[in-house]
Amino acid sequence: MEKSKVLIIGATGRLGYHLAQFSLQFGHPTYILIRDSSLNDPNKAQKLDFLSTAGAIPLKGSLEDENSLTEAVKQVDVVICSIPSKQALDQKLLLKVIKESGCIKKFIPSEFGVDPNKIQIYNLARRFYAGKTEIRRLIEAEDIPYTYICCNLFMGYLLPSLAQPGLKAPPRDKVTIFGDGNAKAVFVKDVDVAACTINAIDDPRTLNKTLYLRPQGNVYSINELVAMWENKIGRELEKIHVPEEELLLKIKESSYPDNLEMIFIYSAFVKGDHTYFDIDECAVDGTKLYPHLKFTTVSEHLDTLV
């Protein structure tokens, strides 16, 4: 089967770079939208040079320039957007161009997090999730073919601190347990998310579906994470228990976005927003669709922090 031609927006970002690499590796003709400003950033310029050398086709443009978007979109079959979540609404013009082009067989919007339709703390994090929710509504209203990728949390966020607010490394003396500590969160390495996303491009099973990632070795409660960490460092930590009500009060007493870290902890490790629901017929489990993919486990990641 002929491989789809892919346009990646945000290819100089951490996830976008991996997406472009895997797209090329899996044999897709790969186009990357680049802004002029990217060429002035040494780190981004280096990434662009590497991708171009590997075979990616750079196209000048931006999400604010309709003409450049139109020229880029008409050359491909699939569009993947991996811009930061806070910029989700910047995809509006892109949606207009995709709808008018009529040539895109799948759009993968900038999601790559918790499913905004399943979040139980939406009112607490409305400003974070509202853009993603609005983009979903527009996609579906315009009958744009899509796949939503919901990987919950990247391993680089919260896991390195064992979900301890303000810390950048795992604790070695005492640890805070929020709620009863039994709600399970999901962590997936960004490179693994990228590999799964590219596998889904030409897979009809993912068309107009939400794709969840719940690798067996990546789903843990905070109690389980602490026990695993204690075993790795050979030391028992002092446990400080913070009830749900106390964490909720701290969140409400802080302003947005300073309280986002606590909101994500509350969502994942108290409310269980990653795992409280079953994957239904409107969605697919990427770990079951692609059993050949090897996911970096939470234990393997924590080994790098010992």
Coordinates of C-alpha atoms in Angstrom, one line a residue:
M1 CA 0.0 0.0 0.0
E2 CA 1.3 3.4 -0.9
K3 CA 2.3 5.5 2.1
S4 CA 0.3 8.6 2.9
K5 CA 2.1 12.0 2.4
V6 CA 2.3 13.7 5.8
L7 CA 2.5 17.3 6.9
I8 CA 3.8 17.9 10.4
I9 CA 3.3 21.2 12.1
G10 CA 5.5 21.8 15.1
A11 CA 8.4 19.6 13.9
T12 CA 11.0 21.6 15.9
G13 CA 9.2 20.8 19.2
R14 CA 10.1 17.8 21.3
L15 CA 7.2 15.6 20.2
G16 CA 7.0 17.1 16.7
Y17 CA 10.6 16.2 16.1
H18 CA 10.0 12.6 17.0
L19 CA 6.9 12.5 14.8
A20 CA 8.9 13.7 11.8
Q21 CA 11.7 11.2 12.5
F22 CA 9.2 8.3 12.7
S23 CA 7.3 9.5 9.7
L24 CA 10.5 9.4 7.6
Q25 CA 11.6 6.1 9.2
F26 CA 8.3 4.4 8.3
G27 CA 8.6 5.6 4.7
H28 CA 6.1 8.4 4.5
P29 CA 6.8 11.3 2.2
T30 CA 7.2 13.9 5.0
Y31 CA 6.7 17.7 4.8
I32 CA 7.4 20.0 7.7
L33 CA 6.0 23.5 8.1
I34 CA 8.6 26.0 9.2
R35 CA 8.5 29.6 10.3
D36 CA 11.2 32.0 9.3
S37 CA 11.9 32.6 13.0
S38 CA 12.8 28.9 13.4
L39 CA 15.9 29.4 11.3
N40 CA 17.2 32.0 13.8
D41 CA 17.1 29.6 16.7
P42 CA 20.2 27.4 16.7
N43 CA 18.5 24.4 18.4
K44 CA 15.5 24.5 16.0
A45 CA 17.8 25.1 13.0
Q46 CA 19.9 22.1 13.9
K47 CA 16.7 19.9 14.1
L48 CA 15.5 21.3 10.7
D49 CA 18.9 20.5 9.1
F50 CA 18.8 17.0 10.4
L51 CA 15.3 16.4 9.2
S52 CA 16.0 17.9 5.8
T53 CA 19.1 15.7 5.4
A54 CA 17.0 12.7 6.4
G55 CA 14.5 13.5 3.6
A56 CA 11.9 15.8 5.1
I57 CA 10.6 18.5 2.7
P58 CA 10.6 21.9 4.4
L59 CA 7.7 24.3 3.5
K60 CA 7.8 27.9 4.6
G61 CA 4.6 29.0 6.4
S62 CA 2.7 29.4 9.7
L63 CA -0.6 28.8 11.2
E64 CA -1.5 32.5 10.8
D65 CA -0.8 32.5 7.0
E66 CA -3.7 31.1 5.0
N67 CA -1.9 31.1 1.7
S68 CA 1.1 29.1 3.0
L69 CA -1.2 26.7 4.8
T70 CA -3.2 26.1 1.6
E71 CA 0.0 25.5 -0.4
A72 CA 1.2 23.0 2.2
V73 CA -2.1 21.1 2.8
K74 CA -2.8 20.5 -0.9
Q75 CA 0.5 18.5 -1.2
V76 CA -0.4 15.9 1.5
D77 CA -2.9 13.3 2.6
V78 CA -2.5 13.6 6.4
V79 CA -1.8 16.6 8.7
I80 CA -0.4 16.2 12.2
C81 CA -0.3 19.3 14.5
S82 CA 1.9 19.1 17.6
I83 CA 1.9 22.7 18.8
P84 CA 1.7 23.4 22.6
S85 CA -1.7 22.9 24.2
K86 CA -2.0 26.5 25.2
Q87 CA -2.0 27.4 21.5
A88 CA -4.7 24.9 20.5
L89 CA -7.0 27.6 19.1
D90 CA -4.3 28.5 16.6
Q91 CA -5.5 25.5 14.6
K92 CA -8.7 27.2 13.6
L93 CA -7.4 28.6 10.3
L94 CA -5.8 25.2 9.6
L95 CA -9.2 23.6 10.0
K96 CA -10.7 26.0 7.5
V97 CA -7.9 25.2 5.0
I98 CA -8.3 21.5 5.5
K99 CA -12.1 21.7 5.0
E100 CA -11.7 23.7 1.8
S101 CA -9.0 21.6 0.4
G102 CA -11.0 18.4 0.5
C103 CA -7.9 16.3 0.1
I104 CA -7.0 15.4 3.7
K105 CA -8.0 11.9 4.7
K106 CA -6.9 12.3 8.3
F107 CA -6.1 15.2 10.7
I108 CA -4.4 14.5 14.0
P109 CA -4.8 17.7 16.0
S110 CA -2.7 18.9 18.9
E111 CA -4.0 16.8 21.8
F112 CA -1.5 14.2 23.1
G113 CA -2.7 14.5 26.7
V114 CA -5.7 13.7 28.8
D115 CA -9.0 13.3 26.9
P116 CA -10.8 16.6 27.5
N117 CA -14.1 14.9 27.0
K118 CA -13.4 12.5 30.0
I119 CA -11.9 15.0 32.4
Q120 CA -13.8 15.2 35.7
I121 CA -12.2 18.4 36.9
Y122 CA -13.0 20.5 33.8
N123 CA -14.2 23.5 35.7
L124 CA -10.9 23.7 37.6
A125 CA -8.8 23.6 34.4
R126 CA -11.3 25.1 31.9
R127 CA -8.7 27.6 30.6
F128 CA -6.3 24.7 29.8
Y129 CA -8.8 22.4 28.1
A130 CA -11.3 24.8 26.5
G131 CA -9.2 25.3 23.4
K132 CA -8.8 21.5 22.8
T133 CA -12.6 21.0 23.3
E134 CA -13.5 23.8 20.9
I135 CA -11.1 22.4 18.2
R136 CA -12.8 19.0 18.6
R137 CA -16.2 20.5 18.1
L138 CA -15.1 22.3 15.0
I139 CA -13.5 19.2 13.5
E140 CA -16.6 17.1 14.0
A141 CA -19.0 19.9 12.9
E142 CA -17.0 20.2 9.6
D143 CA -16.8 16.4 9.1
I144 CA -13.0 16.5 9.0
P145 CA -11.7 12.9 9.3
Y146 CA -9.6 12.7 12.5
T147 CA -7.8 10.7 15.1
Y148 CA -7.4 12.1 18.6
I149 CA -4.3 10.8 20.4
C150 CA -4.7 10.7 24.2
C151 CA -1.5 9.5 25.9
N152 CA -2.3 11.3 29.3
L153 CA 1.1 12.4 30.7
F154 CA 4.6 12.4 29.1
M155 CA 7.2 10.8 31.3
G156 CA 9.1 14.0 31.6
Y157 CA 6.2 15.6 33.6
L158 CA 5.3 14.8 37.2
L159 CA 7.0 11.4 37.1
P160 CA 10.5 12.6 37.7
S161 CA 9.3 14.2 41.0
L162 CA 6.9 11.3 41.9
A163 CA 4.2 14.0 41.6
Q164 CA 5.7 16.2 44.3
P165 CA 4.8 19.9 43.6
G166 CA 7.9 22.1 43.1
L167 CA 10.4 19.2 42.9
K168 CA 12.4 18.4 39.8
A169 CA 13.8 15.1 41.1
P170 CA 12.4 12.2 43.1
P171 CA 12.4 12.7 46.9
R172 CA 14.8 10.8 49.1
D173 CA 13.5 11.5 52.5
K174 CA 9.8 12.2 52.6
V175 CA 6.9 12.1 50.1
T176 CA 3.4 13.5 50.0
I177 CA 0.5 11.1 49.2
F178 CA -2.6 12.9 47.8
G179 CA -6.0 11.5 48.5
D180 CA -5.9 7.7 49.3
G181 CA -3.0 7.3 46.8
N182 CA -4.8 4.6 44.9
A183 CA -6.0 6.3 41.7
K184 CA -3.9 5.3 38.7
A185 CA -2.2 7.6 36.3
V186 CA -0.6 6.9 32.9
F187 CA 2.8 8.0 31.8
V188 CA 4.2 7.5 28.2
K189 CA 7.5 8.6 26.8
D190 CA 7.1 11.2 24.0
V191 CA 9.2 9.1 21.5
D192 CA 6.8 6.2 22.1
V193 CA 3.8 8.4 21.6
A194 CA 5.3 9.5 18.3
A195 CA 5.8 6.0 17.1
C196 CA 2.3 5.0 17.9
T197 CA 0.9 8.1 16.2
I198 CA 2.7 7.4 12.9
N199 CA 1.5 3.8 13.0
A200 CA -2.1 5.1 13.2
I201 CA -1.8 7.3 10.1
D202 CA -2.9 4.7 7.5
D203 CA -4.8 2.5 9.9
P204 CA -8.5 2.5 9.1
R205 CA -9.3 1.2 12.6
T206 CA -8.3 4.7 14.0
L207 CA -10.4 6.8 11.7
N208 CA -12.7 9.1 13.6
K209 CA -11.7 7.5 16.8
T210 CA -9.9 8.5 20.0
L211 CA -6.7 6.5 20.5
Y212 CA -5.7 5.9 24.1
L213 CA -2.4 4.7 25.3
R214 CA -2.3 2.5 28.5
P215 CA 0.8 0.4 28.3
Q216 CA 0.8 -2.3 31.0
G217 CA 4.1 -1.1 32.6
N218 CA 3.0 2.6 32.5
V219 CA -0.1 2.7 34.7
Y220 CA 0.6 3.3 38.4
S221 CA -0.9 4.9 41.5
I222 CA 1.2 7.2 43.6
N223 CA 1.3 4.5 46.3
E224 CA 2.8 2.1 43.7
L225 CA 5.2 4.7 42.4
V226 CA 6.5 5.4 45.9
A227 CA 6.9 1.7 46.7
M228 CA 8.8 1.2 43.5
W229 CA 11.1 4.2 44.2
E230 CA 11.7 3.0 47.7
N231 CA 12.7 -0.4 46.4
K232 CA 15.1 1.2 43.9
I233 CA 16.9 3.4 46.4
G234 CA 16.8 0.9 49.3
R235 CA 15.1 3.4 51.7
E236 CA 11.7 3.9 53.1
L237 CA 10.3 7.4 52.8
E238 CA 8.3 9.3 55.4
K239 CA 4.7 9.6 54.1
I240 CA 2.7 12.8 54.5
H241 CA -0.9 12.3 53.6
V242 CA -2.9 15.2 52.1
P243 CA -6.7 14.7 51.9
E244 CA -8.5 15.5 48.7
E245 CA -10.2 18.5 50.3
E246 CA -6.9 20.0 51.4
L247 CA -5.4 19.7 47.9
L248 CA -8.5 21.2 46.4
L249 CA -8.4 24.1 48.7
K250 CA -4.7 24.7 47.8
I251 CA -5.7 24.7 44.1
K252 CA -8.5 27.2 44.6
E253 CA -6.3 29.5 46.7
S254 CA -3.7 29.7 43.9
S255 CA -4.1 31.5 40.6
Y256 CA -3.9 30.0 37.1
P257 CA -1.5 28.9 35.7
D258 CA 0.6 28.7 38.9
N259 CA -1.8 26.0 40.1
L260 CA -1.6 23.8 37.0
E261 CA 0.8 21.3 38.5
M262 CA -1.5 20.7 41.5
I263 CA -4.5 20.5 39.1
F264 CA -2.8 17.8 37.1
I265 CA -1.9 15.9 40.3
Y266 CA -5.5 16.2 41.5
S267 CA -6.8 15.0 38.1
A268 CA -4.5 12.1 37.7
F269 CA -3.8 10.8 41.2
V270 CA -7.0 11.7 43.1
K271 CA -9.8 11.7 40.6
G272 CA -8.2 9.1 38.3
D273 CA -9.0 10.9 35.1
H274 CA -6.6 8.7 33.1
T275 CA -8.2 5.4 34.0
Y276 CA -11.6 5.6 35.6
F277 CA -13.4 4.7 32.3
D278 CA -13.3 1.8 30.0
I279 CA -12.3 2.2 26.4
D280 CA -15.5 2.0 24.4
E281 CA -16.5 1.4 20.8
C282 CA -15.9 5.0 19.9
A283 CA -12.2 4.6 20.8
V284 CA -9.3 2.2 20.4
D285 CA -6.4 1.1 22.6
G286 CA -3.2 1.8 20.8
T287 CA -1.2 -0.6 22.9
K288 CA -3.4 -3.4 21.6
L289 CA -3.5 -2.2 18.0
Y290 CA 0.3 -2.1 17.8
P291 CA 1.7 -4.9 20.0
H292 CA 5.0 -4.8 18.1
L293 CA 5.7 -1.4 19.7
K294 CA 7.9 -1.5 22.8
F295 CA 7.0 1.2 25.3
T296 CA 9.5 2.5 27.8
T297 CA 8.2 1.5 31.2
V298 CA 7.8 3.7 34.3
S299 CA 10.3 1.4 36.1
E300 CA 12.9 1.9 33.3
H301 CA 12.5 5.6 33.5
L302 CA 12.9 5.7 37.2
D303 CA 16.1 3.7 36.8
T304 CA 17.6 6.7 35.0
L305 CA 16.9 8.8 38.1
V306 CA 18.5 6.7 40.8

